[in-house]
């Protein structure tokens, strides 16, 4: 047992374990052990709570002393004071009883001291430890939401509700009882407690009790002056039940001088024994938390190995796996280790069109491999064993994926990738659902959202001081550039295995920083869960009406032709309407319009601002050009480009969503960009009509107006917003109406 002195720099955490067991049992879904149907739901909740608590508490919040406090038995000294104390409590549910000893074992496995004492409740032990620590100047956090413990809250003592992730201090106590912590006992003495069968004063609740104490100061003064109370019934209740109220005070007052079997100093935090903890979690068959605990322990032990100076990248150590038995060995090692870096090599950057060429894995720095699956010989030469021009010997793709699939889908093995969304899509094509995952690109983004490039090459140079192999170095450039399936295996192995190796090293750098920077929750609950969702959205795509786009494109072409004819007539001759140079010469040299400005190269400026200004002065040609350019952009950027983007196999458009771009956390859409489909003009709305749903389905549009603004209106209680939503008004039109002083009926959508 670790020992450390307690002083003003100490921070004691006391977990109200017995209360948490009941709360977890009733709040969480039932869970049984697969091997024998043993109920383990409360044990699972307790283990996850402890792990998250110990993982998240860093910096000033990091505990120096830690203990889980349990009730020893249901009979305590309070039963001697009042034999009906807790008499109406029913026996614990049958499914919960076998979990009590398991939760105690869980606490011990986590090296979180399990404390209990015959004849006293857990609350009394918590009170004793808290007051001792407080007297030594230490901070105390009581992990509980139990109202009975609120009497302990002070400037140094707070409570933490882990299920709601909420800290409870003096304000929370006042909100609950209407008084400060020092008067909680008096409130409970009057109001009683039906759960614990504390009698109190019949008919007096918390609110009335708070009013009485506000008038008379404290319980004893109130009882002594009860005859002064104006309300007859209330006055008689206090007079008749004075003795019972005083007994209630003894029942609700926590005993803070319990003789302790384990001194406060012996509650010093200590690291759990890895074998003991992992063994217990595996015995319980908690696969996910077992993997997370193993990952954390491996990280803490291996973090230094990621530093470039200590272990530089050595590509000569990478291996190419072409034998099935060797692949099985790597899969077994990855499964046993509990985490592995994974990367796919394909023949295209488009995850929907790409074909899988190979897979690389990394188990530790410099321990990486490449598994070629679909490399070809451009010259169709005969089979050979050596790296180079001959067709390479490879494991049959179906066999390799059959070996990889169980590990890639194993919930106890963490798969680490760089932009792993792409790899999820590739594996999904082969009916492999990769999970659980970590993404080094996302880790970097969460830690440094203000930086613009979270690509692997940049991250490698920035954090590992290593320059990766450029793709053009092995594949060439331009029209002669090879696809990855044409790369010789020696070069392919170095390139692909390096990707996995670097990904693993970056993970070892970034993952611990989540805890130190206190952004674990952001990553694990907001960013990472979105990855498989977006991957699925990309794979699904959106249906587009090609015929509708084709008709629009034809209509735009005809209107552009008519505008061209108008432009020629207005200019007095034909010219290249798409040429800024020729247009400038016509406007400012031939037509001698005023206000023209030249660029540094001597050409006339003919951008949108210039043309709009001239059109506002009443000149016809600039307006014609503006209209022509608008249609030209709609045609080239949308009606033609969207038709070209339709996947011939699926008949749908598959965009790519990027998570690590905008500092605000907003997604971006590329190839094609579906975020900027115009909506404010009639033509733009017609383009949007090309996006359709399959038969039997509908498309639903919900932007920040439908979601965030309604939440804002409710939380902020903004009458104008709430009324606008109730009346079905366009919130944008309403805002513009207020800003410009124009009746909402007269608002133009373009405003």
XYZ file of C-alpha atoms in Angstrom:
751
model
C 0.000 0.000 0.000
C 1.416 3.362 -1.059
C 1.788 6.105 1.542
C 2.168 9.853 1.049
C 1.682 12.819 3.387
C -1.450 14.929 2.993
C -0.974 18.694 2.804
C -2.254 21.795 0.990
C -0.982 20.450 -2.349
C -2.881 17.176 -1.989
C -6.154 16.253 -3.692
C -8.226 13.431 -2.213
C -10.883 11.639 -4.278
C -13.495 9.591 -2.397
C -15.815 7.443 -4.522
C -19.195 6.644 -2.976
C -18.975 3.136 -4.417
C -22.033 1.535 -2.818
C -24.338 4.296 -4.034
C -22.791 4.134 -7.502
C -23.455 0.390 -7.754
C -27.203 0.906 -7.298
C -27.264 3.919 -9.591
C -25.370 2.113 -12.344
C -27.568 -0.968 -11.993
C -30.767 1.011 -12.543
C -29.405 3.481 -15.119
C -27.515 1.147 -17.449
C -28.886 -1.593 -19.729
C -28.753 -5.160 -18.340
C -25.528 -6.967 -19.165
C -24.522 -10.578 -18.585
C -21.258 -12.409 -19.071
C -21.451 -14.337 -22.322
C -19.852 -17.506 -20.978
C -22.231 -18.105 -18.041
C -24.914 -15.357 -18.017
C -23.544 -13.853 -14.787
C -25.041 -10.346 -14.345
C -22.215 -7.800 -14.718
C -23.940 -4.553 -15.752
C -23.147 -2.649 -12.543
C -19.578 -3.986 -12.565
C -19.155 -2.777 -16.143
C -20.510 0.673 -15.289
C -18.246 0.902 -12.243
C -15.133 -0.127 -14.217
C -15.859 2.341 -16.995
C -16.470 5.116 -14.466
C -13.204 4.396 -12.649
C -11.203 4.144 -15.865
C -12.589 7.386 -17.285
C -12.131 9.150 -13.965
C -8.506 8.115 -13.607
C -7.799 8.721 -17.304
C -9.334 12.210 -17.462
C -8.073 13.668 -14.198
C -4.878 15.480 -15.059
C -3.069 18.620 -13.977
C -4.619 20.341 -10.967
C -7.469 17.821 -10.919
C -5.178 14.820 -10.704
C -5.702 12.985 -7.391
C -2.831 12.383 -4.991
C -4.991 10.147 -2.784
C -7.900 7.989 -3.913
C -10.314 5.496 -2.357
C -13.570 3.700 -3.111
C -15.795 3.607 -0.031
C -18.298 0.771 0.487
C -21.064 -0.064 2.954
C -20.022 -3.065 5.040
C -23.516 -4.129 6.115
C -27.042 -2.779 6.411
C -26.926 -2.605 10.241
C -25.094 0.408 11.735
C -25.091 2.489 14.907
C -28.090 4.374 13.531
C -30.269 1.300 13.997
C -29.539 1.508 17.728
C -30.742 5.115 17.714
C -33.898 4.352 15.750
C -34.902 0.769 15.047
C -37.003 1.775 12.039
C -34.026 3.354 10.247
C -34.041 2.107 6.634
C -36.681 -0.420 7.672
C -38.712 0.093 4.511
C -35.824 -0.626 2.156
C -36.331 -3.739 0.058
C -33.655 -6.319 -0.545
C -31.295 -5.630 -3.478
C -32.462 -7.136 -6.785
C -31.412 -10.731 -7.349
C -29.324 -9.726 -10.383
C -27.391 -7.172 -8.330
C -26.367 -9.286 -5.353
C -23.542 -11.258 -7.027
C -22.093 -7.993 -8.351
C -21.240 -6.464 -4.945
C -18.093 -8.557 -4.375
C -17.116 -8.143 -8.024
C -17.218 -4.356 -7.723
C -14.936 -4.574 -4.689
C -12.560 -6.730 -6.721
C -12.749 -4.167 -9.533
C -11.698 -1.382 -7.176
C -8.758 -3.452 -5.955
C -7.764 -4.348 -9.529
C -7.626 -0.632 -10.371
C -5.492 -0.111 -7.237
C -8.271 2.152 -5.912
C -8.301 1.360 -2.209
C -11.549 -0.427 -1.270
C -12.498 0.830 2.213
C -15.341 -0.364 4.463
C -16.003 -0.717 8.208
C -18.476 -2.739 10.215
C -21.111 -0.657 12.008
C -20.709 2.435 9.843
C -22.070 3.569 6.505
C -19.887 4.539 3.581
C -21.042 8.137 4.090
C -19.509 8.182 7.595
C -16.158 6.991 6.283
C -16.306 9.586 3.511
C -17.075 12.289 6.084
C -14.172 11.206 8.299
C -11.614 11.106 5.476
C -12.920 14.381 4.016
C -12.732 16.280 7.297
C -9.237 14.952 8.044
C -7.983 15.989 4.602
C -9.720 19.359 4.845
C -8.037 20.002 8.207
C -4.665 19.443 6.550
C -5.444 22.008 3.848
C -6.056 19.456 1.086
C -8.734 19.618 -1.612
C -11.395 16.908 -1.550
C -13.650 15.655 -4.349
C -16.463 13.296 -3.366
C -17.539 11.268 -6.400
C -21.262 11.038 -5.757
C -24.568 12.823 -6.305
C -26.048 11.659 -2.983
C -27.811 14.557 -1.256
C -26.811 13.145 2.156
C -23.183 14.035 1.406
C -23.939 17.657 0.564
C -23.511 18.600 4.238
C -19.765 18.046 3.684
C -19.414 20.614 0.880
C -17.150 23.545 1.707
C -14.601 25.800 0.061
C -12.236 22.803 -0.053
C -14.776 20.007 -0.558
C -16.853 19.546 -3.721
C -18.887 16.710 -5.201
C -18.641 15.231 -8.694
C -21.537 13.532 -10.466
C -19.775 11.387 -13.081
C -22.969 10.263 -14.791
C -23.904 13.868 -15.561
C -20.304 15.115 -15.671
C -21.343 17.840 -13.242
C -19.470 19.419 -10.325
C -21.536 20.214 -7.234
C -20.403 23.034 -4.951
C -22.093 25.511 -2.638
C -24.375 26.815 -5.398
C -25.670 23.321 -6.137
C -26.359 22.733 -2.444
C -28.321 25.976 -2.184
C -30.264 25.092 -5.332
C -31.157 21.717 -3.813
C -31.991 22.745 -0.241
C -32.374 26.521 -0.233
C -29.609 26.805 2.380
C -25.843 26.465 2.521
C -24.054 23.170 3.314
C -23.756 24.016 7.025
C -27.573 23.899 7.386
C -28.257 20.811 5.276
C -28.464 18.623 8.404
C -31.138 20.905 9.890
C -33.126 20.799 6.645
C -32.992 17.000 6.487
C -33.900 16.737 10.166
C -37.113 18.638 9.506
C -37.973 17.259 6.067
C -37.010 13.667 6.852
C -36.141 11.085 4.208
C -38.615 8.485 2.998
C -35.866 6.430 1.367
C -33.935 5.961 4.611
C -37.104 6.135 6.740
C -35.885 9.208 8.614
C -39.117 10.525 10.228
C -38.541 14.296 10.371
C -41.565 16.525 10.984
C -44.753 15.288 9.270
C -45.971 17.624 6.545
C -42.828 19.758 6.427
C -40.823 19.553 3.234
C -37.511 21.023 2.122
C -38.995 24.339 0.988
C -40.896 24.939 4.239
C -37.892 23.837 6.280
C -35.696 26.360 4.455
C -38.196 29.144 5.170
C -38.280 28.253 8.875
C -34.499 28.171 9.153
C -34.259 31.459 7.308
C -36.481 32.966 10.009
C -35.121 31.264 13.132
C -31.491 30.590 12.152
C -30.974 26.948 13.190
C -32.884 23.859 14.237
C -32.489 24.159 18.016
C -33.590 27.786 18.028
C -36.565 26.841 15.876
C -37.648 24.064 18.242
C -37.175 26.266 21.316
C -39.295 29.040 19.781
C -41.845 26.801 18.063
C -44.718 28.402 20.020
C -44.031 31.678 18.182
C -44.950 30.185 14.797
C -48.157 31.745 13.470
C -49.493 28.784 11.475
C -51.323 26.583 14.023
C -50.781 23.252 12.268
C -47.096 23.886 11.609
C -46.601 25.114 15.200
C -48.228 22.031 16.703
C -46.300 19.685 14.393
C -42.971 21.041 15.611
C -44.030 20.956 19.274
C -45.405 17.406 19.098
C -42.479 15.976 17.111
C -39.529 17.805 18.681
C -37.953 14.618 20.064
C -38.415 12.795 16.750
C -36.852 15.723 14.899
C -33.832 15.623 17.203
C -33.490 11.880 16.612
C -33.713 12.597 12.882
C -30.812 15.002 13.250
C -28.703 12.263 14.818
C -29.633 9.950 11.952
C -28.771 12.363 9.131
C -25.633 13.828 10.698
C -22.626 12.086 9.194
C -20.133 10.807 11.731
C -16.775 12.391 10.925
C -14.690 10.740 13.637
C -14.894 7.070 12.671
C -11.852 5.061 13.882
C -10.091 4.379 10.579
C -8.460 1.040 9.831
C -6.625 2.594 6.876
C -5.036 5.983 7.646
C -5.640 8.884 5.273
C -1.977 8.956 4.229
C -2.218 5.315 3.086
C -4.745 6.238 0.393
C -1.959 7.558 -1.848
C -2.570 6.931 -5.547
C -0.666 4.034 -7.047
C -0.577 2.553 -10.532
C -2.548 -0.662 -10.981
C -0.642 -3.847 -11.666
C -1.169 -4.461 -15.409
C -1.467 -8.240 -15.107
C -3.941 -8.040 -12.228
C -6.145 -5.446 -13.904
C -6.132 -7.015 -17.364
C -6.759 -10.449 -15.853
C -9.823 -9.194 -13.966
C -11.256 -7.368 -16.986
C -10.744 -10.412 -19.199
C -12.375 -12.606 -16.551
C -15.403 -10.296 -16.699
C -15.215 -10.487 -20.529
C -15.158 -6.684 -20.854
C -13.559 -6.595 -24.285
C -13.757 -2.869 -25.001
C -12.436 -1.556 -21.702
C -9.802 -4.320 -21.701
C -8.571 -3.017 -25.014
C -8.639 0.601 -23.803
C -6.775 -0.203 -20.586
C -4.184 -2.248 -22.456
C -3.826 0.566 -24.968
C -3.291 3.138 -22.213
C -0.721 0.981 -20.438
C 1.114 0.200 -23.656
C 1.106 3.903 -24.501
C 2.495 4.944 -21.151
C 5.207 2.354 -21.478
C 6.026 2.990 -25.139
C 5.645 6.734 -25.512
C 9.366 7.402 -25.462
C 9.918 5.002 -28.360
C 8.123 7.421 -30.656
C 10.789 10.071 -30.286
C 12.847 10.272 -33.495
C 16.193 10.740 -31.796
C 15.756 7.567 -29.737
C 14.441 5.306 -32.487
C 14.875 6.714 -36.018
C 12.903 5.188 -38.856
C 14.796 2.342 -40.509
C 13.052 1.184 -43.693
C 15.395 -1.793 -44.016
C 13.527 -3.440 -41.136
C 10.213 -3.473 -42.988
C 9.119 -6.823 -44.376
C 6.939 -7.911 -47.277
C 4.517 -10.690 -46.353
C 3.817 -13.141 -49.158
C 3.241 -16.313 -47.155
C -0.109 -17.032 -45.514
C 1.438 -18.510 -42.361
C 3.467 -15.352 -41.813
C 0.339 -13.232 -42.240
C -1.484 -15.336 -39.648
C 1.403 -14.779 -37.230
C 1.184 -10.983 -37.641
C -2.593 -11.052 -37.174
C -2.206 -13.120 -33.997
C 0.380 -10.713 -32.597
C -1.787 -7.689 -33.382
C -4.769 -9.349 -31.709
C -2.769 -10.187 -28.601
C -1.249 -6.701 -28.409
C -4.639 -4.979 -28.643
C -3.695 -2.229 -31.109
C -2.207 -2.015 -34.592
C -1.634 0.693 -37.189
C -3.355 -0.081 -40.498
C -3.085 1.475 -43.945
C -4.452 0.469 -47.326
C -2.810 0.962 -50.714
C -5.077 1.347 -53.725
C -5.015 2.475 -57.340
C -7.075 5.651 -56.802
C -7.624 8.473 -54.313
C -11.359 8.066 -54.882
C -12.422 5.554 -52.221
C -15.526 4.587 -54.194
C -13.662 3.859 -57.420
C -10.453 2.546 -55.847
C -9.352 -1.080 -55.956
C -7.464 -2.563 -53.027
C -3.826 -3.285 -53.893
C -2.291 -4.056 -50.497
C -2.423 -3.580 -46.730
C 0.311 -2.439 -44.354
C 0.484 -3.021 -40.592
C 2.697 -1.707 -37.798
C 2.982 -3.201 -34.313
C 5.747 -0.985 -32.937
C 8.254 1.545 -34.292
C 10.222 -0.021 -37.183
C 8.171 -3.211 -36.871
C 5.987 -2.836 -39.929
C 5.014 -4.978 -42.887
C 3.342 -4.731 -46.274
C 0.944 -7.377 -47.582
C 0.708 -7.088 -51.396
C -2.584 -8.371 -52.775
C -3.064 -7.145 -56.345
C 0.256 -6.039 -57.822
C 0.637 -6.675 -61.536
C 3.412 -6.797 -64.087
C 2.932 -4.064 -66.672
C 4.772 -6.203 -69.239
C 2.826 -9.420 -68.471
C 6.024 -11.358 -67.780
C 6.102 -14.856 -66.294
C 5.905 -15.648 -62.591
C 8.955 -15.026 -60.464
C 10.075 -15.007 -56.864
C 12.305 -11.942 -56.713
C 11.269 -8.318 -56.310
C 11.354 -6.386 -59.544
C 9.752 -6.611 -62.957
C 8.419 -10.193 -62.817
C 4.815 -10.691 -61.630
C 5.142 -10.821 -57.857
C 4.128 -13.803 -55.784
C 1.353 -12.695 -53.422
C -1.199 -14.144 -51.036
C -4.545 -14.543 -52.752
C -6.669 -11.512 -51.828
C -9.639 -13.564 -50.626
C -7.383 -15.609 -48.332
C -5.588 -12.558 -46.948
C -8.814 -10.695 -46.217
C -10.256 -13.806 -44.584
C -7.261 -13.809 -42.225
C -7.405 -10.058 -41.578
C -11.175 -9.728 -41.120
C -11.492 -11.137 -37.548
C -8.717 -8.865 -36.268
C -10.033 -5.807 -38.124
C -13.506 -6.361 -36.660
C -12.342 -7.436 -33.174
C -13.708 -4.903 -30.613
C -10.729 -5.570 -28.332
C -8.168 -4.534 -30.970
C -7.767 -0.834 -31.724
C -7.095 -0.073 -35.385
C -5.080 3.116 -35.874
C -5.065 4.961 -39.181
C -4.219 8.286 -40.780
C -7.427 9.570 -42.392
C -8.846 6.152 -41.566
C -12.208 7.054 -43.097
C -10.697 6.236 -46.474
C -9.531 2.821 -45.261
C -12.949 2.091 -43.734
C -14.520 2.627 -47.151
C -11.986 0.387 -48.876
C -12.495 -2.446 -46.395
C -16.281 -1.952 -46.479
C -16.152 -2.792 -50.188
C -14.902 -6.215 -49.089
C -17.581 -6.533 -46.376
C -15.162 -5.820 -43.528
C -16.471 -3.484 -40.812
C -13.353 -2.042 -39.170
C -13.822 -1.092 -35.494
C -12.812 0.270 -33.053
C -10.610 2.986 -34.539
C -8.306 5.895 -33.828
C -7.319 8.485 -36.438
C -4.025 10.376 -36.161
C -5.279 13.064 -38.525
C -8.234 13.707 -36.217
C -6.057 13.525 -33.115
C -3.814 16.213 -34.582
C -6.844 18.296 -35.543
C -8.431 18.106 -32.088
C -5.126 19.041 -30.451
C -4.229 21.773 -32.963
C -7.362 22.902 -34.798
C -5.693 26.204 -35.634
C -3.066 24.530 -37.821
C -4.039 24.037 -41.424
C -2.337 20.845 -42.543
C -2.917 17.572 -40.730
C -1.647 15.340 -43.530
C 0.756 12.540 -42.663
C 3.735 13.986 -44.528
C 3.436 17.299 -42.681
C 2.839 15.643 -39.306
C 5.829 13.354 -39.803
C 8.171 16.273 -40.400
C 6.615 18.356 -37.637
C 6.574 15.756 -34.862
C 8.965 12.991 -35.914
C 11.521 15.061 -37.836
C 11.244 12.535 -40.657
C 10.625 13.186 -44.359
C 8.442 10.519 -45.925
C 8.963 8.912 -49.329
C 7.171 11.098 -51.931
C 4.745 9.084 -54.066
C 6.229 10.531 -57.248
C 9.596 9.063 -56.238
C 8.285 5.526 -56.696
C 5.497 6.130 -59.226
C 6.792 8.922 -61.451
C 4.818 11.958 -62.581
C 2.528 13.127 -65.363
C 1.071 10.801 -67.957
C 3.704 8.159 -67.269
C 2.868 7.960 -63.550
C 2.206 4.392 -62.429
C -0.648 3.285 -60.221
C 0.346 1.529 -57.010
C -0.431 -1.936 -58.367
C 2.384 -1.419 -60.902
C 5.040 -0.562 -58.290
C 7.746 -3.169 -57.659
C 7.331 -4.831 -54.273
C 10.616 -3.665 -52.784
C 9.665 -0.024 -53.333
C 6.005 -0.653 -52.464
C 6.998 -2.266 -49.163
C 9.172 0.664 -48.119
C 6.480 3.172 -49.041
C 3.461 1.363 -47.571
C 5.090 0.045 -44.397
C 6.507 3.496 -43.703
C 2.962 4.890 -43.762
C 1.864 2.416 -41.089
C 5.028 2.945 -39.028
C 4.635 6.733 -39.036
C 0.934 6.447 -38.215
C 1.748 4.361 -35.140
C 4.453 6.786 -34.007
C 2.153 9.784 -34.432
C -0.512 7.991 -32.402
C 1.999 7.417 -29.618
C 2.729 11.137 -29.631
C -0.853 12.418 -29.877
C -2.967 10.021 -27.793
C -1.453 10.893 -24.386
C -1.805 14.589 -25.217
C -5.597 14.222 -25.265
C -5.479 13.727 -21.525
C -2.929 16.416 -20.769
C -4.833 18.927 -22.925
C -8.186 17.754 -21.498
C -9.781 17.127 -24.897
C -10.365 13.385 -24.551
C -14.135 13.879 -24.397
C -14.146 16.083 -27.510
C -12.254 13.451 -29.466
C -14.005 10.350 -28.142
C -17.596 11.619 -28.071
C -17.731 14.189 -30.888
C -15.040 13.682 -33.507
C -14.140 9.983 -33.631
C -17.711 8.587 -33.639
C -18.405 10.683 -36.743
C -15.765 8.883 -38.837
C -17.718 5.674 -39.600
C -20.889 7.726 -40.078
C -19.255 9.899 -42.740
C -17.637 6.866 -44.346
C -21.071 5.286 -44.683
C -22.512 8.528 -46.073
C -19.748 8.670 -48.671
C -20.323 5.051 -49.658
C -24.074 5.597 -49.892
C -23.808 8.784 -51.948
C -26.807 10.801 -53.103
C -29.053 10.105 -56.052
C -29.003 12.669 -58.862
C -31.430 13.039 -61.759
C -29.112 13.062 -64.782
C -31.917 13.896 -67.206
C -32.928 16.926 -65.132
C -29.334 18.185 -65.117
C -29.020 17.565 -68.837
C -32.161 19.597 -69.536
C -30.908 22.413 -67.319
C -27.539 22.363 -69.038
C -29.216 22.576 -72.434
C -31.429 25.437 -71.237
C -28.409 27.309 -69.868
C -26.577 26.810 -73.180
C -29.474 28.238 -75.172
C -29.775 31.242 -72.868
C -26.014 31.782 -73.020
C -26.182 31.731 -76.826
C -28.922 34.363 -76.764
C -26.864 36.510 -74.372
C -23.827 36.134 -76.638
C -25.872 37.447 -79.567
C -27.021 40.384 -77.440
C -23.430 41.067 -76.386
C -22.196 41.100 -79.998
C -24.946 43.531 -80.955
C -24.204 45.776 -77.947
C -20.466 45.704 -78.674
C -20.922 46.292 -82.392
C -18.916 43.192 -83.319
C -18.250 39.585 -82.369
C -15.569 38.792 -79.801
C -14.567 36.015 -77.395
C -17.072 36.662 -74.636
C -15.056 34.543 -72.212
C -11.876 36.574 -72.734
C -11.332 39.272 -70.051
C -8.683 40.868 -72.292
C -10.989 41.278 -75.300
C -13.862 42.403 -73.088
C -11.687 45.077 -71.452
C -10.585 46.415 -74.817
C -14.200 46.696 -75.991
C -15.488 48.338 -72.804
C -12.708 50.829 -72.167
C -10.906 51.299 -75.496
C -13.632 50.971 -78.112
C -16.694 52.028 -76.071
C -14.627 54.421 -73.914
C -16.584 53.733 -70.729
C -15.314 55.634 -67.720
C -13.967 54.172 -64.463
C -11.738 51.506 -65.947
C -8.603 50.381 -64.107
C -5.678 48.350 -65.357
C -3.842 45.493 -63.679
C -0.057 45.395 -63.202
C 0.220 43.628 -66.561
C -1.559 46.476 -68.345
C -4.829 44.632 -68.956
C -8.176 46.181 -68.107
C -9.919 44.884 -64.986
C -13.214 43.174 -65.814
C -14.071 41.361 -62.595
C -17.593 41.154 -61.172
C -17.308 44.345 -59.101
C -16.245 46.365 -62.142
C -19.016 44.979 -64.341
C -21.701 45.391 -61.648
C -20.628 49.014 -61.196
C -20.886 49.718 -64.906
C -24.230 47.930 -65.130
C -25.557 50.056 -62.263
C -24.711 53.123 -64.348
C -27.058 51.836 -67.052
C -24.607 50.254 -69.513
C -26.172 47.239 -71.244
C -23.087 45.201 -72.234
C -21.669 44.797 -68.689
C -25.083 43.522 -67.477
C -25.213 41.047 -70.342
C -21.717 39.781 -69.513
C -22.603 39.399 -65.806
C -25.674 37.342 -66.720
C -23.683 35.237 -69.210
C -20.942 34.554 -66.670
C -23.531 33.513 -64.080
C -25.068 30.956 -66.429
C -21.641 29.800 -67.581
C -20.584 29.111 -64.000
C -23.806 27.274 -63.214
C -23.381 25.125 -66.299
C -19.689 24.281 -65.890
C -19.587 24.037 -62.097
C -22.898 22.307 -61.500
C -25.018 20.934 -64.328
C -22.078 19.540 -66.330
C -19.757 18.749 -63.398
C -22.447 16.932 -61.435
C -23.286 14.761 -64.427
C -19.608 13.878 -64.752
C -19.469 13.070 -61.024
C -22.210 10.439 -61.209
C -20.635 7.063 -60.490
C -21.390 4.701 -63.389
C -21.742 1.699 -61.040
C -24.042 3.264 -58.448
C -25.718 6.023 -60.423
C -25.079 8.332 -57.489
C -22.736 11.185 -56.595
C -20.210 10.307 -53.884
C -18.645 13.362 -52.276
C -15.794 13.259 -49.775
C -16.294 14.842 -46.351
C -13.267 16.332 -44.608
C -13.308 16.709 -40.827
C -9.877 18.220 -40.223
C -10.099 21.434 -42.250
C -12.187 24.190 -40.674
C -11.027 25.549 -37.318
C -14.678 25.820 -36.277
C -15.206 22.078 -36.617
C -17.402 22.446 -39.689
C -17.232 19.714 -42.313
C -16.089 20.423 -45.842
C -17.252 18.623 -48.965
C -15.040 17.985 -51.997
C -14.994 16.011 -55.250
C -17.601 17.347 -55.814
C -18.371 20.141 -53.371
C -22.007 19.644 -52.387
C -22.000 22.419 -49.786
C -22.138 25.288 -52.267
C -25.066 24.230 -54.426
C -26.794 27.603 -55.015
C -30.181 28.211 -53.437
C -30.899 31.947 -53.531
C -31.654 32.216 -57.276
C -34.284 30.468 -59.359
C -31.582 28.708 -61.387
C -29.862 27.539 -58.200
C -33.078 26.097 -56.833
C -33.623 24.240 -60.100
C -30.163 22.685 -59.752
C -31.045 21.546 -56.225
C -34.112 19.808 -57.627
C -31.729 17.380 -59.335
C -30.927 15.799 -55.954
C -33.616 13.205 -55.381
C -34.449 10.347 -53.054
C -35.011 6.719 -53.921
C -38.607 5.611 -54.250
C -40.237 5.392 -50.834
C -37.765 7.823 -49.254
C -37.627 11.582 -48.793
C -34.846 14.136 -48.394
C -34.990 16.277 -45.254
C -33.176 19.601 -44.993
C -32.099 20.681 -41.491
C -29.554 23.450 -41.086
C -28.641 25.609 -38.119
C -32.016 27.348 -38.359
C -33.852 24.083 -37.794
C -31.493 22.889 -35.065
C -29.145 25.312 -33.317
C -31.345 28.406 -33.543
C -34.287 26.562 -32.039
C -32.083 25.355 -29.197
C -30.862 28.925 -28.733
C -34.411 30.273 -28.705
C -35.399 27.784 -26.011
C -32.357 28.089 -23.744
C -32.049 31.875 -24.035
C -35.842 32.282 -23.879
C -35.854 34.786 -26.765
C -39.498 35.661 -27.434
C -38.868 37.067 -30.922
C -37.154 33.877 -32.043
C -39.686 31.583 -30.411
C -42.610 33.450 -31.965
C -40.944 33.405 -35.386
C -40.524 29.634 -35.246
C -44.070 29.092 -33.970
C -45.451 31.236 -36.804
C -43.335 29.482 -39.417
C -41.503 32.644 -40.446
C -38.245 32.611 -42.396
C -35.757 33.472 -39.669
C -33.336 35.006 -42.170
C -36.040 37.207 -43.646
C -37.144 38.239 -40.160
C -33.589 39.188 -39.178
C -33.073 41.175 -42.385
C -36.435 42.869 -41.857
C -35.341 44.008 -38.398
C -31.930 45.165 -39.638
C -33.126 47.150 -42.650
C -36.448 48.338 -41.263
C -38.364 46.769 -44.135
C -41.636 44.852 -43.593
C -40.997 41.124 -43.800
C -43.502 40.793 -46.650
C -41.279 43.032 -48.742
C -38.030 41.186 -48.141
C -36.256 39.970 -51.278
C -34.510 36.578 -50.878
C -31.342 38.115 -52.335
C -31.148 40.614 -49.445
